[in-house]
mmCIF file of C-alpha atoms in Angstrom:
data_model
loop_
_atom_site.group_PDB
_atom_site.id
_atom_site.type_symbol
_atom_site.label_atom_id
_atom_site.label_comp_id
_atom_site.label_asym_id
_atom_site.label_seq_id
_atom_site.Cartn_x
_atom_site.Cartn_y
_atom_site.Cartn_z
ATOM 1 C CA MET A 1 -25.895 5.852 -0.798
ATOM 2 C CA LEU A 2 -22.189 6.647 -1.131
ATOM 3 C CA GLU A 3 -19.850 6.893 -4.059
ATOM 4 C CA THR A 4 -16.773 4.676 -3.978
ATOM 5 C CA CYS A 5 -13.817 6.466 -2.353
ATOM 6 C CA ALA A 6 -11.162 5.812 0.277
ATOM 7 C CA GLU A 7 -13.526 6.484 3.180
ATOM 8 C CA ALA A 8 -16.665 4.901 1.690
ATOM 9 C CA PHE A 9 -16.486 1.535 3.429
ATOM 10 C CA ALA A 10 -15.731 2.916 6.902
ATOM 11 C CA VAL A 11 -18.545 5.481 6.523
ATOM 12 C CA ALA A 12 -20.913 2.775 5.239
ATOM 13 C CA GLU A 13 -20.119 0.555 8.209
ATOM 14 C CA ALA A 14 -20.672 3.422 10.672
ATOM 15 C CA ALA A 15 -24.012 4.237 9.015
ATOM 16 C CA ARG A 16 -25.105 0.588 9.204
ATOM 17 C CA VAL A 17 -24.298 0.507 12.917
ATOM 18 C CA LEU A 18 -26.648 3.491 13.306
ATOM 19 C CA GLY A 19 -29.396 1.537 11.553
ATOM 20 C CA HIS A 20 -29.225 2.989 8.050
ATOM 21 C CA GLU A 21 -29.504 0.991 4.855
ATOM 22 C CA VAL A 22 -26.325 1.712 2.922
ATOM 23 C CA ARG A 23 -25.235 1.111 -0.648
ATOM 24 C CA VAL A 24 -21.890 2.057 -2.164
ATOM 25 C CA VAL A 25 -22.185 2.909 -5.846
ATOM 26 C CA PRO A 26 -19.439 1.627 -8.178
ATOM 27 C CA ALA A 27 -17.029 4.308 -9.363
ATOM 28 C CA THR A 28 -17.890 3.455 -12.972
ATOM 29 C CA LEU A 29 -21.521 4.440 -12.381
ATOM 30 C CA VAL A 30 -21.273 7.711 -10.445
ATOM 31 C CA ARG A 31 -20.752 9.928 -13.504
ATOM 32 C CA ALA A 32 -23.912 8.557 -15.105
ATOM 33 C CA LEU A 33 -25.798 9.496 -11.935
ATOM 34 C CA GLY A 34 -24.690 13.126 -12.177
ATOM 35 C CA VAL A 35 -21.968 13.037 -9.558
ATOM 36 C CA GLY A 36 -19.365 15.641 -10.473
ATOM 37 C CA SER A 37 -21.436 16.763 -13.463
ATOM 38 C CA ARG A 38 -20.521 19.909 -15.359
ATOM 39 C CA GLY A 39 -17.243 20.159 -13.465
ATOM 40 C CA LEU A 40 -19.072 21.482 -10.400
ATOM 41 C CA LYS A 41 -18.119 18.795 -7.920
ATOM 42 C CA THR A 42 -19.159 19.489 -4.343
ATOM 43 C CA ASP A 43 -20.015 16.996 -1.630
ATOM 44 C CA ILE A 44 -23.471 18.506 -1.129
ATOM 45 C CA ARG A 45 -24.332 18.399 -4.851
ATOM 46 C CA ASP A 46 -22.971 14.849 -5.160
ATOM 47 C CA ALA A 47 -24.970 13.658 -2.126
ATOM 48 C CA ARG A 48 -28.124 15.206 -3.586
ATOM 49 C CA ASN A 49 -27.563 13.499 -6.965
ATOM 50 C CA LEU A 50 -26.943 10.120 -5.295
ATOM 51 C CA SER A 51 -30.035 10.530 -3.130
ATOM 52 C CA GLU A 52 -32.216 11.403 -6.135
ATOM 53 C CA ALA A 53 -30.820 8.442 -8.087
ATOM 54 C CA SER A 54 -31.538 6.049 -5.232
ATOM 55 C CA CYS A 55 -35.153 7.272 -5.113
ATOM 56 C CA ARG A 56 -35.597 6.910 -8.904
ATOM 57 C CA MET A 57 -33.863 3.560 -9.296
ATOM 58 C CA GLU A 58 -35.019 0.747 -7.097
ATOM 59 C CA ARG A 59 -32.324 -1.728 -8.117
ATOM 60 C CA LEU A 60 -29.285 0.521 -8.377
ATOM 61 C CA PRO A 61 -26.132 -1.640 -8.475
ATOM 62 C CA ALA A 62 -23.840 -1.483 -5.483
ATOM 63 C CA VAL A 63 -20.409 -2.821 -4.620
ATOM 64 C CA HIS A 64 -19.714 -5.283 -1.820
ATOM 65 C CA ILE A 65 -18.825 -3.575 1.443
ATOM 66 C CA PRO A 66 -15.926 -5.543 2.953
ATOM 67 C CA SER A 67 -15.785 -6.147 6.681
ATOM 68 C CA ALA A 68 -13.439 -4.198 8.928
ATOM 69 C CA ALA A 69 -11.280 -7.332 9.287
ATOM 70 C CA SER A 70 -11.051 -7.705 5.518
ATOM 71 C CA ARG A 71 -10.102 -4.046 5.088
ATOM 72 C CA GLU A 72 -7.457 -4.455 7.792
ATOM 73 C CA ARG A 73 -5.930 -7.513 6.078
ATOM 74 C CA LYS A 74 -5.784 -5.578 2.815
ATOM 75 C CA SER A 75 -4.137 -2.602 4.523
ATOM 76 C CA ILE A 76 -1.527 -4.792 6.232
ATOM 77 C CA CYS A 77 -0.573 -6.315 2.863
ATOM 78 C CA ALA A 78 -0.573 -2.978 1.017
ATOM 79 C CA LEU A 79 1.548 -1.201 3.623
ATOM 80 C CA ARG A 80 4.042 -4.075 3.708
ATOM 81 C CA GLU A 81 4.282 -3.783 -0.076
ATOM 82 C CA ASN A 82 5.001 -0.055 0.323
ATOM 83 C CA LEU A 83 7.995 -0.898 2.517
ATOM 84 C CA VAL A 84 9.300 -3.336 -0.103
ATOM 85 C CA GLU A 85 8.897 -0.772 -2.889
ATOM 86 C CA VAL A 86 10.746 1.915 -0.921
ATOM 87 C CA ARG A 87 13.562 -0.507 -0.095
ATOM 88 C CA THR A 88 13.841 -1.497 -3.776
ATOM 89 C CA LYS A 89 14.070 2.152 -4.793
ATOM 90 C CA LEU A 90 16.827 2.785 -2.234
ATOM 91 C CA VAL A 91 18.763 -0.329 -3.311
ATOM 92 C CA ASN A 92 18.575 0.812 -6.943
ATOM 93 C CA GLY A 93 19.740 4.295 -5.915
ATOM 94 C CA VAL A 94 22.808 2.907 -4.112
ATOM 95 C CA ARG A 95 23.552 0.610 -7.067
ATOM 96 C CA GLY A 96 23.312 3.633 -9.368
ATOM 97 C CA TRP A 97 25.788 5.553 -7.197
ATOM 98 C CA MET A 98 28.196 2.608 -7.270
ATOM 99 C CA ARG A 99 28.032 2.340 -11.069
ATOM 100 C CA SER A 100 28.495 6.099 -11.476
ATOM 101 C CA GLU A 101 31.660 5.844 -9.373
ATOM 102 C CA GLY A 102 32.973 3.001 -11.532
ATOM 103 C CA LEU A 103 32.783 0.583 -8.630
ATOM 104 C CA GLY A 104 30.447 -1.910 -10.252
ATOM 105 C CA THR A 105 28.073 -3.660 -7.902
ATOM 106 C CA PRO A 106 28.375 -6.591 -5.521
ATOM 107 C CA ARG A 107 27.094 -9.963 -6.665
ATOM 108 C CA ALA A 108 23.400 -10.578 -6.395
ATOM 109 C CA GLY A 109 21.918 -11.626 -3.095
ATOM 110 C CA HIS A 110 19.010 -11.031 -0.778
ATOM 111 C CA PRO A 111 18.004 -7.410 -0.147
ATOM 112 C CA GLU A 112 18.404 -8.036 3.591
ATOM 113 C CA THR A 113 22.159 -8.563 3.124
ATOM 114 C CA PHE A 114 22.612 -5.701 0.640
ATOM 115 C CA PRO A 115 23.887 -3.126 3.194
ATOM 116 C CA SER A 116 26.694 -5.362 4.500
ATOM 117 C CA ARG A 117 27.603 -6.556 0.980
ATOM 118 C CA VAL A 118 27.868 -2.964 -0.297
ATOM 119 C CA THR A 119 29.948 -1.803 2.646
ATOM 120 C CA GLU A 120 32.332 -4.756 2.309
ATOM 121 C CA TYR A 121 32.488 -4.410 -1.490
ATOM 122 C CA VAL A 122 33.385 -0.703 -1.321
ATOM 123 C CA LYS A 123 36.012 -1.254 1.411
ATOM 124 C CA LYS A 124 37.718 -3.953 -0.701
ATOM 125 C CA ARG A 125 38.202 -1.274 -3.363
ATOM 126 C CA GLU A 126 39.898 0.940 -0.767
ATOM 127 C CA ARG A 127 37.068 3.453 -0.794
ATOM 128 C CA GLU A 128 34.699 4.697 1.837
ATOM 129 C CA VAL A 129 30.952 5.004 1.585
ATOM 130 C CA PRO A 130 30.064 8.731 1.723
ATOM 131 C CA ALA A 131 27.678 9.833 4.473
ATOM 132 C CA TRP A 132 24.948 10.667 1.944
ATOM 133 C CA VAL A 133 25.064 7.088 0.598
ATOM 134 C CA SER A 134 25.490 5.603 4.063
ATOM 135 C CA ARG A 135 22.171 7.134 5.136
ATOM 136 C CA ASN A 136 20.454 5.169 2.370
ATOM 137 C CA ILE A 137 22.255 1.972 3.358
ATOM 138 C CA THR A 138 21.180 2.429 6.983
ATOM 139 C CA THR A 139 17.592 3.015 5.871
ATOM 140 C CA ILE A 140 17.687 -0.143 3.716
ATOM 141 C CA ASP A 141 18.832 -2.093 6.762
ATOM 142 C CA HIS A 142 16.045 -0.626 8.895
ATOM 143 C CA LEU A 143 13.426 -1.281 6.196
ATOM 144 C CA SER A 144 14.552 -4.903 5.963
ATOM 145 C CA GLU A 145 13.906 -5.282 9.696
ATOM 146 C CA GLN A 146 10.466 -3.703 9.315
ATOM 147 C CA ILE A 147 9.628 -5.970 6.363
ATOM 148 C CA ALA A 148 10.687 -9.036 8.374
ATOM 149 C CA GLU A 149 8.369 -7.919 11.198
ATOM 150 C CA ALA A 150 5.519 -7.402 8.700
ATOM 151 C CA ASP A 151 6.157 -10.850 7.209
ATOM 152 C CA ALA A 152 6.018 -12.437 10.665
ATOM 153 C CA GLU A 153 2.789 -10.579 11.402
ATOM 154 C CA LEU A 154 1.261 -11.788 8.124
ATOM 155 C CA LYS A 155 2.297 -15.384 8.856
ATOM 156 C CA ARG A 156 0.669 -15.207 12.295
ATOM 157 C CA LEU A 157 -2.461 -13.727 10.741
ATOM 158 C CA ALA A 158 -2.575 -16.396 8.033
ATOM 159 C CA ARG A 159 -2.331 -19.170 10.639
ATOM 160 C CA THR A 160 -5.084 -17.749 12.855
ATOM 161 C CA ASP A 161 -7.509 -16.063 10.448
ATOM 162 C CA PRO A 162 -10.268 -18.446 9.265
ATOM 163 C CA THR A 163 -10.564 -16.752 5.850
ATOM 164 C CA CYS A 164 -6.822 -16.988 5.209
ATOM 165 C CA ARG A 165 -6.753 -20.623 6.304
ATOM 166 C CA ARG A 166 -9.676 -21.408 3.988
ATOM 167 C CA LEU A 167 -7.929 -19.735 1.043
ATOM 168 C CA MET A 168 -4.696 -21.628 1.719
#
């Protein structure tokens, strides 16, 4: 028996391969089972409490253990989303710099074209983009390329993965 955590599903899968019966306890239940009780949280104490609970309770609820493929799909989506969030933060930072300089901001458009639009917009105002802003613009450009690659990867996965095709 394992408590829900980042490693729980990979550990559960490895234990199953070795022939063990595995259950992952929902995070909402672990406190009631004595895990982390009295502020004395140690892995050994938590494992003992989970083991004792599994012996006392025959029908202890457990969460579904997703397959490795399912966990991979989730990771691909989550890490792509991280790239988008970082790019958004950088775009907002460059926009903030432009407003603080009284430059305004270029008209709205796709984030992929933001670096070229900013550079052109600033040059039209007879200014230059400082190196410390240019680094952000370059990173936005690079992130856009990475996001496009992630999108292409997700499209390929969606076309070939039976679960994705079923859900579509």
